PDB file of C-alpha atoms and ligand atoms in Angstrom:
ATOM      1  CA  MET A  62      58.220  26.075 162.578  1.00 41.00           C
ATOM      2  CA  SER A  63      56.165  24.342 160.317  1.00 41.00           C
ATOM      3  CA  THR A  64      55.713  20.686 160.216  1.00 46.00           C
ATOM      4  CA  ASP A  65      53.006  20.386 157.874  1.00 51.00           C
ATOM      5  CA  ARG A  66      54.935  19.380 154.440  1.00 60.00           C
ATOM      6  CA  THR A  67      56.065  15.942 156.471  1.00 70.00           C
ATOM      7  CA  PRO A  68      53.365  14.943 158.226  1.00 65.00           C
ATOM      8  CA  GLY A  69      54.526  12.573 161.319  1.00 65.00           C
ATOM      9  CA  LEU A  70      57.565  13.819 160.856  1.00 73.00           C
ATOM     10  CA  ARG A  71      59.498  13.506 164.978  1.00 72.00           C
ATOM     11  CA  PRO A  72      60.509  16.395 166.501  1.00 89.00           C
ATOM     12  CA  VAL A  73      64.676  17.399 166.261  1.00 97.00           C
ATOM     13  CA  ARG A  74      66.646  15.952 169.365  1.00 97.00           C
ATOM     14  CA  GLU A  75      69.826  15.279 170.610  1.00 97.00           C
ATOM     15  CA  ALA A  76      71.648  12.224 169.317  1.00 97.00           C
ATOM     16  CA  GLY A  77      73.595  10.078 172.208  1.00 97.00           C
ATOM     17  CA  MET A  78      77.110   9.104 170.934  1.00 96.00           C
ATOM     18  CA  ALA A  79      76.545   5.186 169.920  1.00 97.00           C
ATOM     19  CA  GLU A  80      74.835   7.781 167.024  1.00 97.00           C
ATOM     20  CA  TRP A  81      77.883   9.527 165.975  1.00 97.00           C
ATOM     21  CA  PRO A  82      79.209   6.950 163.321  1.00 96.00           C
ATOM     22  CA  ALA A  83      75.771   6.955 161.269  1.00 96.00           C
ATOM     23  CA  ILE A  84      75.703  10.845 161.368  1.00 97.00           C
ATOM     24  CA  GLY A  85      79.448  10.749 160.261  1.00 96.00           C
ATOM     25  CA  GLU A  86      78.696   8.961 157.218  1.00 95.00           C
ATOM     26  CA  LEU A  87      74.871  10.848 156.766  1.00 97.00           C
ATOM     27  CA  THR A  88      77.028  14.094 156.662  1.00 97.00           C
ATOM     28  CA  THR A  89      80.243  12.354 154.129  1.00 93.00           C
ATOM     29  CA  GLU A  90      77.679  10.793 151.700  1.00 94.00           C
ATOM     30  CA  VAL A  91      76.152  14.785 151.628  1.00 95.00           C
ATOM     31  CA  TYR A  92      79.080  16.191 150.955  1.00 92.00           C
ATOM     32  CA  GLY A  93      81.033  14.531 149.038  1.00 89.00           C
ATOM     33  CA  ALA A  94      77.636  14.530 146.438  1.00 90.00           C
ATOM     34  CA  LEU A  95      78.916  18.432 147.214  1.00 87.00           C
ATOM     35  CA  ALA A  96      82.335  17.825 144.948  1.00 80.00           C
ATOM     36  CA  PRO A  97      82.542  19.967 141.743  1.00 70.00           C
ATOM     37  CA  SER A  98      84.034  18.559 138.973  1.00 67.00           C
ATOM     38  CA  SER A  99      87.673  20.353 139.799  1.00 63.00           C
ATOM     39  CA  PRO A 100      87.306  20.731 143.982  1.00 64.00           C
ATOM     40  CA  PRO A 101      89.644  22.638 145.801  1.00 64.00           C
ATOM     41  CA  PRO A 102      92.880  20.407 147.055  1.00 66.00           C
ATOM     42  CA  SER A 103      91.410  20.822 150.407  1.00 67.00           C
ATOM     43  CA  TRP A 104      88.220  18.947 149.658  1.00 73.00           C
ATOM     44  CA  THR A 105      89.625  15.933 150.347  1.00 78.00           C
ATOM     45  CA  GLU A 106      90.748  16.660 153.062  1.00 81.00           C
ATOM     46  CA  TYR A 107      87.589  18.107 154.689  1.00 81.00           C
ATOM     47  CA  LEU A 108      85.383  14.796 153.748  1.00 85.00           C
ATOM     48  CA  THR A 109      87.778  12.772 155.892  1.00 87.00           C
ATOM     49  CA  SER A 110      87.705  15.461 158.469  1.00 89.00           C
ATOM     50  CA  ILE A 111      83.773  15.575 158.658  1.00 91.00           C
ATOM     51  CA  ALA A 112      83.569  12.515 159.958  1.00 90.00           C
ATOM     52  CA  VAL A 113      86.409  12.930 162.433  1.00 93.00           C
ATOM     53  CA  THR A 114      84.672  15.862 163.488  1.00 93.00           C
ATOM     54  CA  LEU A 115      81.593  14.294 163.990  1.00 94.00           C
ATOM     55  CA  THR A 116      82.780  11.204 166.697  1.00 94.00           C
ATOM     56  CA  GLN A 117      85.618  12.683 168.255  1.00 93.00           C
ATOM     57  CA  PRO A 118      83.207  13.773 171.594  1.00 91.00           C
ATOM     58  CA  ASP A 119      83.912  17.695 172.508  1.00 91.00           C
ATOM     59  CA  GLN A 120      81.047  20.121 173.685  1.00 92.00           C
ATOM     60  CA  ALA A 121      79.011  20.288 169.988  1.00 95.00           C
ATOM     61  CA  ARG A 122      75.697  19.244 170.031  1.00 97.00           C
ATOM     62  CA  ARG A 123      74.334  16.734 167.428  1.00 98.00           C
ATOM     63  CA  LEU A 124      71.210  17.579 165.985  1.00 98.00           C
ATOM     64  CA  VAL A 125      68.891  14.910 164.037  1.00 98.00           C
ATOM     65  CA  VAL A 126      65.544  15.296 162.711  1.00 97.00           C
ATOM     66  CA  ASP A 127      64.229  11.452 162.389  1.00 96.00           C
ATOM     67  CA  LEU A 128      61.443   9.751 159.376  1.00 94.00           C
ATOM     68  CA  ASP A 129      61.090   6.114 158.560  1.00 91.00           C
ATOM     69  CA  GLY A 130      62.873   4.987 161.140  1.00 91.00           C
ATOM     70  CA  ARG A 131      66.553   6.538 160.342  1.00 93.00           C
ATOM     71  CA  ILE A 132      68.155   9.800 160.210  1.00 96.00           C
ATOM     72  CA  ALA A 133      67.474  11.878 157.709  1.00 97.00           C
ATOM     73  CA  ALA A 134      69.542  15.342 158.801  1.00 98.00           C
ATOM     74  CA  SER A 135      71.336  16.767 161.225  1.00 98.00           C
ATOM     75  CA  VAL A 136      73.884  19.458 162.525  1.00 98.00           C
ATOM     76  CA  LEU A 137      76.388  20.451 164.892  1.00 97.00           C
ATOM     77  CA  LEU A 138      76.042  23.124 166.759  1.00 97.00           C
ATOM     78  CA  CYS A 139      79.497  24.145 168.266  1.00 95.00           C
ATOM     79  CA  PRO A 140      79.948  26.722 171.560  1.00 95.00           C
ATOM     80  CA  PRO A 141      82.156  29.279 170.647  1.00 93.00           C
ATOM     81  CA  SER A 142      85.650  28.680 168.973  1.00 86.00           C
ATOM     82  CA  SER A 143      88.803  29.270 170.020  1.00 70.00           C
ATOM     83  CA  GLY A 144      92.181  29.540 168.315  1.00 67.00           C
ATOM     84  CA  PRO A 145      95.298  28.142 168.876  1.00 62.00           C
ATOM     85  CA  THR A 146      96.103  30.562 170.739  1.00 65.00           C
ATOM     86  CA  GLY A 147      93.641  30.506 172.941  1.00 63.00           C
ATOM     87  CA  ARG A 148      92.390  33.358 171.776  1.00 65.00           C
ATOM     88  CA  LEU A 149      88.275  34.153 171.173  1.00 67.00           C
ATOM     89  CA  GLU A 150      87.737  33.471 167.040  1.00 85.00           C
ATOM     90  CA  ASN A 151      84.282  34.122 166.960  1.00 92.00           C
ATOM     91  CA  PRO A 152      82.671  34.393 170.151  1.00 93.00           C
ATOM     92  CA  TYR A 153      78.831  32.730 169.090  1.00 96.00           C
ATOM     93  CA  PRO A 154      78.225  29.788 168.413  1.00 97.00           C
ATOM     94  CA  GLU A 155      78.072  28.036 165.363  1.00 96.00           C
ATOM     95  CA  LEU A 156      75.575  26.174 162.769  1.00 97.00           C
ATOM     96  CA  ARG A 157      77.884  23.284 160.593  1.00 96.00           C
ATOM     97  CA  LEU A 158      77.916  20.876 158.647  1.00 97.00           C
ATOM     98  CA  LEU A 159      74.359  20.655 158.027  1.00 98.00           C
ATOM     99  CA  ALA A 160      73.045  17.587 155.821  1.00 98.00           C
ATOM    100  CA  VAL A 161      69.734  16.091 154.527  1.00 98.00           C
ATOM    101  CA  ARG A 162      69.347  12.788 152.395  1.00 97.00           C
ATOM    102  CA  SER A 163      68.423  13.692 149.496  1.00 96.00           C
ATOM    103  CA  ASP A 164      66.460  11.600 149.721  1.00 96.00           C
ATOM    104  CA  TYR A 165      64.078  13.806 152.123  1.00 96.00           C
ATOM    105  CA  ARG A 166      65.014  17.387 151.398  1.00 97.00           C
ATOM    106  CA  ARG A 167      62.361  19.728 150.594  1.00 96.00           C
ATOM    107  CA  ARG A 168      60.352  18.939 153.114  1.00 95.00           C
ATOM    108  CA  GLY A 169      61.738  21.661 155.054  1.00 96.00           C
ATOM    109  CA  LEU A 170      64.258  19.609 157.252  1.00 97.00           C
ATOM    110  CA  ALA A 171      67.129  22.180 157.133  1.00 98.00           C
ATOM    111  CA  GLY A 172      64.264  25.075 158.623  1.00 97.00           C
ATOM    112  CA  LEU A 173      63.975  22.489 161.045  1.00 97.00           C
ATOM    113  CA  LEU A 174      67.486  22.815 161.918  1.00 98.00           C
ATOM    114  CA  ILE A 175      68.476  25.497 161.817  1.00 98.00           C
ATOM    115  CA  GLU A 176      65.536  26.901 163.876  1.00 97.00           C
ATOM    116  CA  ALA A 177      66.338  24.190 166.221  1.00 98.00           C
ATOM    117  CA  CYS A 178      70.288  25.602 166.902  1.00 98.00           C
ATOM    118  CA  GLU A 179      69.458  29.557 167.485  1.00 98.00           C
ATOM    119  CA  GLN A 180      66.418  28.290 169.224  1.00 97.00           C
ATOM    120  CA  ARG A 181      68.385  26.438 171.715  1.00 97.00           C
ATOM    121  CA  ALA A 182      71.516  29.901 171.221  1.00 98.00           C
ATOM    122  CA  ARG A 183      68.971  32.523 172.641  1.00 98.00           C
ATOM    123  CA  GLN A 184      68.281  29.924 175.589  1.00 97.00           C
ATOM    124  CA  ASP A 185      72.401  29.379 175.986  1.00 97.00           C
ATOM    125  CA  GLY A 186      72.362  33.266 176.752  1.00 97.00           C
ATOM    126  CA  TYR A 187      73.924  34.812 172.670  1.00 97.00           C
ATOM    127  CA  ASP A 188      72.647  37.353 170.945  1.00 97.00           C
ATOM    128  CA  ALA A 189      73.532  36.033 167.388  1.00 98.00           C
ATOM    129  CA  ILE A 190      74.758  32.612 165.601  1.00 98.00           C
ATOM    130  CA  THR A 191      77.170  31.907 162.828  1.00 97.00           C
ATOM    131  CA  LEU A 192      77.807  29.724 160.077  1.00 97.00           C
ATOM    132  CA  HIS A 193      80.003  29.071 157.314  1.00 96.00           C
ATOM    133  CA  THR A 194      79.218  28.124 153.958  1.00 95.00           C
ATOM    134  CA  THR A 195      80.975  28.102 149.866  1.00 91.00           C
ATOM    135  CA  SER A 196      80.462  28.722 146.193  1.00 89.00           C
ATOM    136  CA  LEU A 197      79.465  25.005 146.477  1.00 87.00           C
ATOM    137  CA  MET A 198      76.353  25.188 148.244  1.00 92.00           C
ATOM    138  CA  PRO A 199      74.053  27.845 147.040  1.00 94.00           C
ATOM    139  CA  THR A 200      70.863  26.672 147.702  1.00 95.00           C
ATOM    140  CA  ALA A 201      72.386  26.898 151.544  1.00 97.00           C
ATOM    141  CA  LYS A 202      73.572  30.056 150.513  1.00 97.00           C
ATOM    142  CA  ALA A 203      70.466  31.859 149.841  1.00 98.00           C
ATOM    143  CA  MET A 204      68.152  30.028 152.140  1.00 98.00           C
ATOM    144  CA  TYR A 205      70.445  31.291 154.907  1.00 98.00           C
ATOM    145  CA  GLU A 206      70.422  34.817 153.315  1.00 98.00           C
ATOM    146  CA  ARG A 207      66.359  34.508 153.168  1.00 98.00           C
ATOM    147  CA  ARG A 208      66.980  33.600 157.111  1.00 98.00           C
ATOM    148  CA  GLY A 209      68.015  36.708 157.818  1.00 98.00           C
ATOM    149  CA  TYR A 210      72.065  35.667 157.826  1.00 98.00           C
ATOM    150  CA  LEU A 211      74.336  38.803 156.995  1.00 98.00           C
ATOM    151  CA  ARG A 212      77.706  38.028 155.569  1.00 98.00           C
ATOM    152  CA  ALA A 213      80.276  38.645 158.489  1.00 96.00           C
ATOM    153  CA  PRO A 214      83.364  38.276 156.430  1.00 94.00           C
ATOM    154  CA  GLY A 215      85.775  38.139 159.872  1.00 92.00           C
ATOM    155  CA  LEU A 216      84.799  34.896 159.987  1.00 93.00           C
ATOM    156  CA  ASP A 217      86.134  33.906 156.492  1.00 93.00           C
ATOM    157  CA  PHE A 218      89.065  31.945 155.788  1.00 89.00           C
ATOM    158  CA  GLU A 219      90.503  30.092 152.783  1.00 86.00           C
ATOM    159  CA  PRO A 220      91.487  26.477 153.382  1.00 79.00           C
ATOM    160  CA  GLY A 221      92.826  25.861 150.222  1.00 75.00           C
ATOM    161  CA  PRO A 222      94.118  28.945 147.520  1.00 79.00           C
ATOM    162  CA  GLY A 223      91.606  30.770 146.196  1.00 81.00           C
ATOM    163  CA  PHE A 224      88.974  28.961 147.478  1.00 80.00           C
ATOM    164  CA  VAL A 225      86.962  31.259 150.158  1.00 89.00           C
ATOM    165  CA  VAL A 226      85.355  29.433 152.641  1.00 90.00           C
ATOM    166  CA  TRP A 227      82.751  32.856 153.531  1.00 95.00           C
ATOM    167  CA  GLY A 228      81.343  33.839 157.213  1.00 96.00           C
ATOM    168  CA  TYR A 229      78.658  34.678 158.529  1.00 97.00           C
ATOM    169  CA  ARG A 230      76.007  35.668 161.471  1.00 98.00           C
ATOM    170  CA  ARG A 231      72.281  36.156 162.385  1.00 98.00           C
ATOM    171  CA  PRO A 232      71.926  38.585 165.118  1.00 98.00           C
ATOM    172  CA  LEU A 233      68.525  36.957 167.209  1.00 97.00           C
ATOM    173  CA  ALA A 234      66.369  39.230 168.326  1.00 80.00           C
TER     174      ALA A 234
HETATM  175  C1  LIG B  96      70.541  22.900 151.783  1.00 65.71           C
HETATM  176  C2  LIG B  96      69.790  21.389 152.182  1.00 65.71           C
HETATM  177  C3  LIG B  96      70.404  21.760 153.584  1.00 65.71           C
HETATM  178  C4  LIG B  96      68.722  22.425 152.745  1.00 65.71           C
HETATM  179  O1  LIG B  96      67.753  21.002 153.461  1.00 65.71           O
HETATM  180  P1  LIG B  96      66.126  20.482 152.515  1.00 65.71           P
HETATM  181  O2  LIG B  96      65.677  19.916 154.257  1.00 65.71           O
HETATM  182  O3  LIG B  96      66.286  20.891 151.983  1.00 65.71           O
HETATM  183  O4  LIG B  96      65.910  23.120 153.199  1.00 65.71           O
HETATM  184  P2  LIG B  96      63.627  23.108 153.325  1.00 65.71           P
HETATM  185  O5  LIG B  96      63.387  21.834 153.267  1.00 65.71           O
HETATM  186  O6  LIG B  96      63.716  23.049 154.574  1.00 65.71           O
HETATM  187  O7  LIG B  96      64.141  24.689 152.872  1.00 65.71           O
HETATM  188  C5  LIG B  96      64.561  25.253 153.099  1.00 65.71           C
HETATM  189  C6  LIG B  96      64.476  26.348 151.915  1.00 65.71           C
HETATM  190  O8  LIG B  96      65.273  26.750 151.443  1.00 65.71           O
HETATM  191  C7  LIG B  96      64.789  26.120 149.539  1.00 65.71           C
HETATM  192  N1  LIG B  96      65.177  25.045 148.917  1.00 65.71           N
HETATM  193  C8  LIG B  96      65.617  23.881 149.906  1.00 65.71           C
HETATM  194  N2  LIG B  96      66.060  23.027 148.119  1.00 65.71           N
HETATM  195  C9  LIG B  96      65.864  23.622 147.490  1.00 65.71           C
HETATM  196  C10 LIG B  96      66.675  23.703 146.127  1.00 65.71           C
HETATM  197  N3  LIG B  96      67.076  22.336 145.612  1.00 65.71           N
HETATM  198  N4  LIG B  96      66.916  24.591 145.242  1.00 65.71           N
HETATM  199  C11 LIG B  96      65.561  25.881 145.183  1.00 65.71           C
HETATM  200  N5  LIG B  96      64.999  25.940 147.595  1.00 65.71           N
HETATM  201  C12 LIG B  96      65.480  25.529 147.796  1.00 65.71           C
HETATM  202  C13 LIG B  96      63.005  25.902 150.117  1.00 65.71           C
HETATM  203  O9  LIG B  96      61.930  26.297 149.432  1.00 65.71           O
HETATM  204  C14 LIG B  96      63.067  26.090 151.172  1.00 65.71           C
HETATM  205  O10 LIG B  96      62.466  28.000 150.943  1.00 65.71           O
HETATM  206  P3  LIG B  96      62.283  29.462 152.655  1.00 65.71           P
HETATM  207  O11 LIG B  96      63.486  29.272 153.265  1.00 65.71           O
HETATM  208  O12 LIG B  96      61.862  29.910 151.094  1.00 65.71           O
HETATM  209  O13 LIG B  96      61.174  28.303 153.206  1.00 65.71           O
HETATM  210  C15 LIG B  96      69.953  20.562 151.122  1.00 65.71           C
HETATM  211  O14 LIG B  96      70.013  20.823 150.121  1.00 65.71           O
HETATM  212  C16 LIG B  96      71.236  19.630 151.993  1.00 65.71           C
HETATM  213  O15 LIG B  96      71.336  19.103 152.474  1.00 65.71           O
HETATM  214  N6  LIG B  96      72.623  20.137 151.239  1.00 65.71           N
HETATM  215  C17 LIG B  96      73.708  19.369 150.456  1.00 65.71           C
HETATM  216  C18 LIG B  96      73.985  19.714 151.910  1.00 65.71           C
HETATM  217  C19 LIG B  96      74.452  21.559 152.249  1.00 65.71           C
HETATM  218  O16 LIG B  96      75.230  22.112 151.060  1.00 65.71           O
HETATM  219  N7  LIG B  96      74.020  21.902 153.641  1.00 65.71           N
HETATM  220  C20 LIG B  96      74.933  22.778 153.827  1.00 65.71           C
HETATM  221  C21 LIG B  96      76.340  23.634 154.248  1.00 65.71           C
HETATM  222  S1  LIG B  96      76.265  25.238 154.988  1.00 65.71           S
END
């Protein structure tokens, strides 16, 4: 893990509950800027759901990186998830809602957060970690693939007609 690109970078830490609204704002702003000229019908609802997801108490950990005295990047590390029937739909932890403020990009912050999630998943005894991405996030998709994330079509879902959210899994050695 290299922090050379950003002198003074503090280690990844877990955010406290009082910081969750700020993380919600950061993430909504970052994902709002990703909307294409003709976003899928579910996109507005998706943006609304982001703030709710990030501010409601749950089992997920909210990991952040600070720079210049504020949160510059964040990610949600979720435990394995159950479907509506209680059946385990994804038996692995999932990294979600990775967001880096636009003025702090290309400094390795996303890499730090991804590695922190992988390290925690390993420590929790899992041999793989998962995530989802879409065609609206080509930089992230390429970054995950370079980091060893493999397509896992069994995790795909389609929130709107013709708009597929792609599942990925990375084995943790
Ligand atoms: C994608 C995103 C998280 C990357 O954050 P970042 O802190 O700039 O990424 P890093 O500096 O850690 O770089 C990670 C890798 O992506 C590459 N990269 C980052 N931005 C890039 C860009 N605009 N174009 C090409 N490559 C880019 C880096 O070179 C680096 O490559 P490496 O893995 O070979 O080292 C950030 O651009 C972002 O928040 N985008 C919008 C939200 C998003 O897409 N989230 C992911 C949802 S699945």
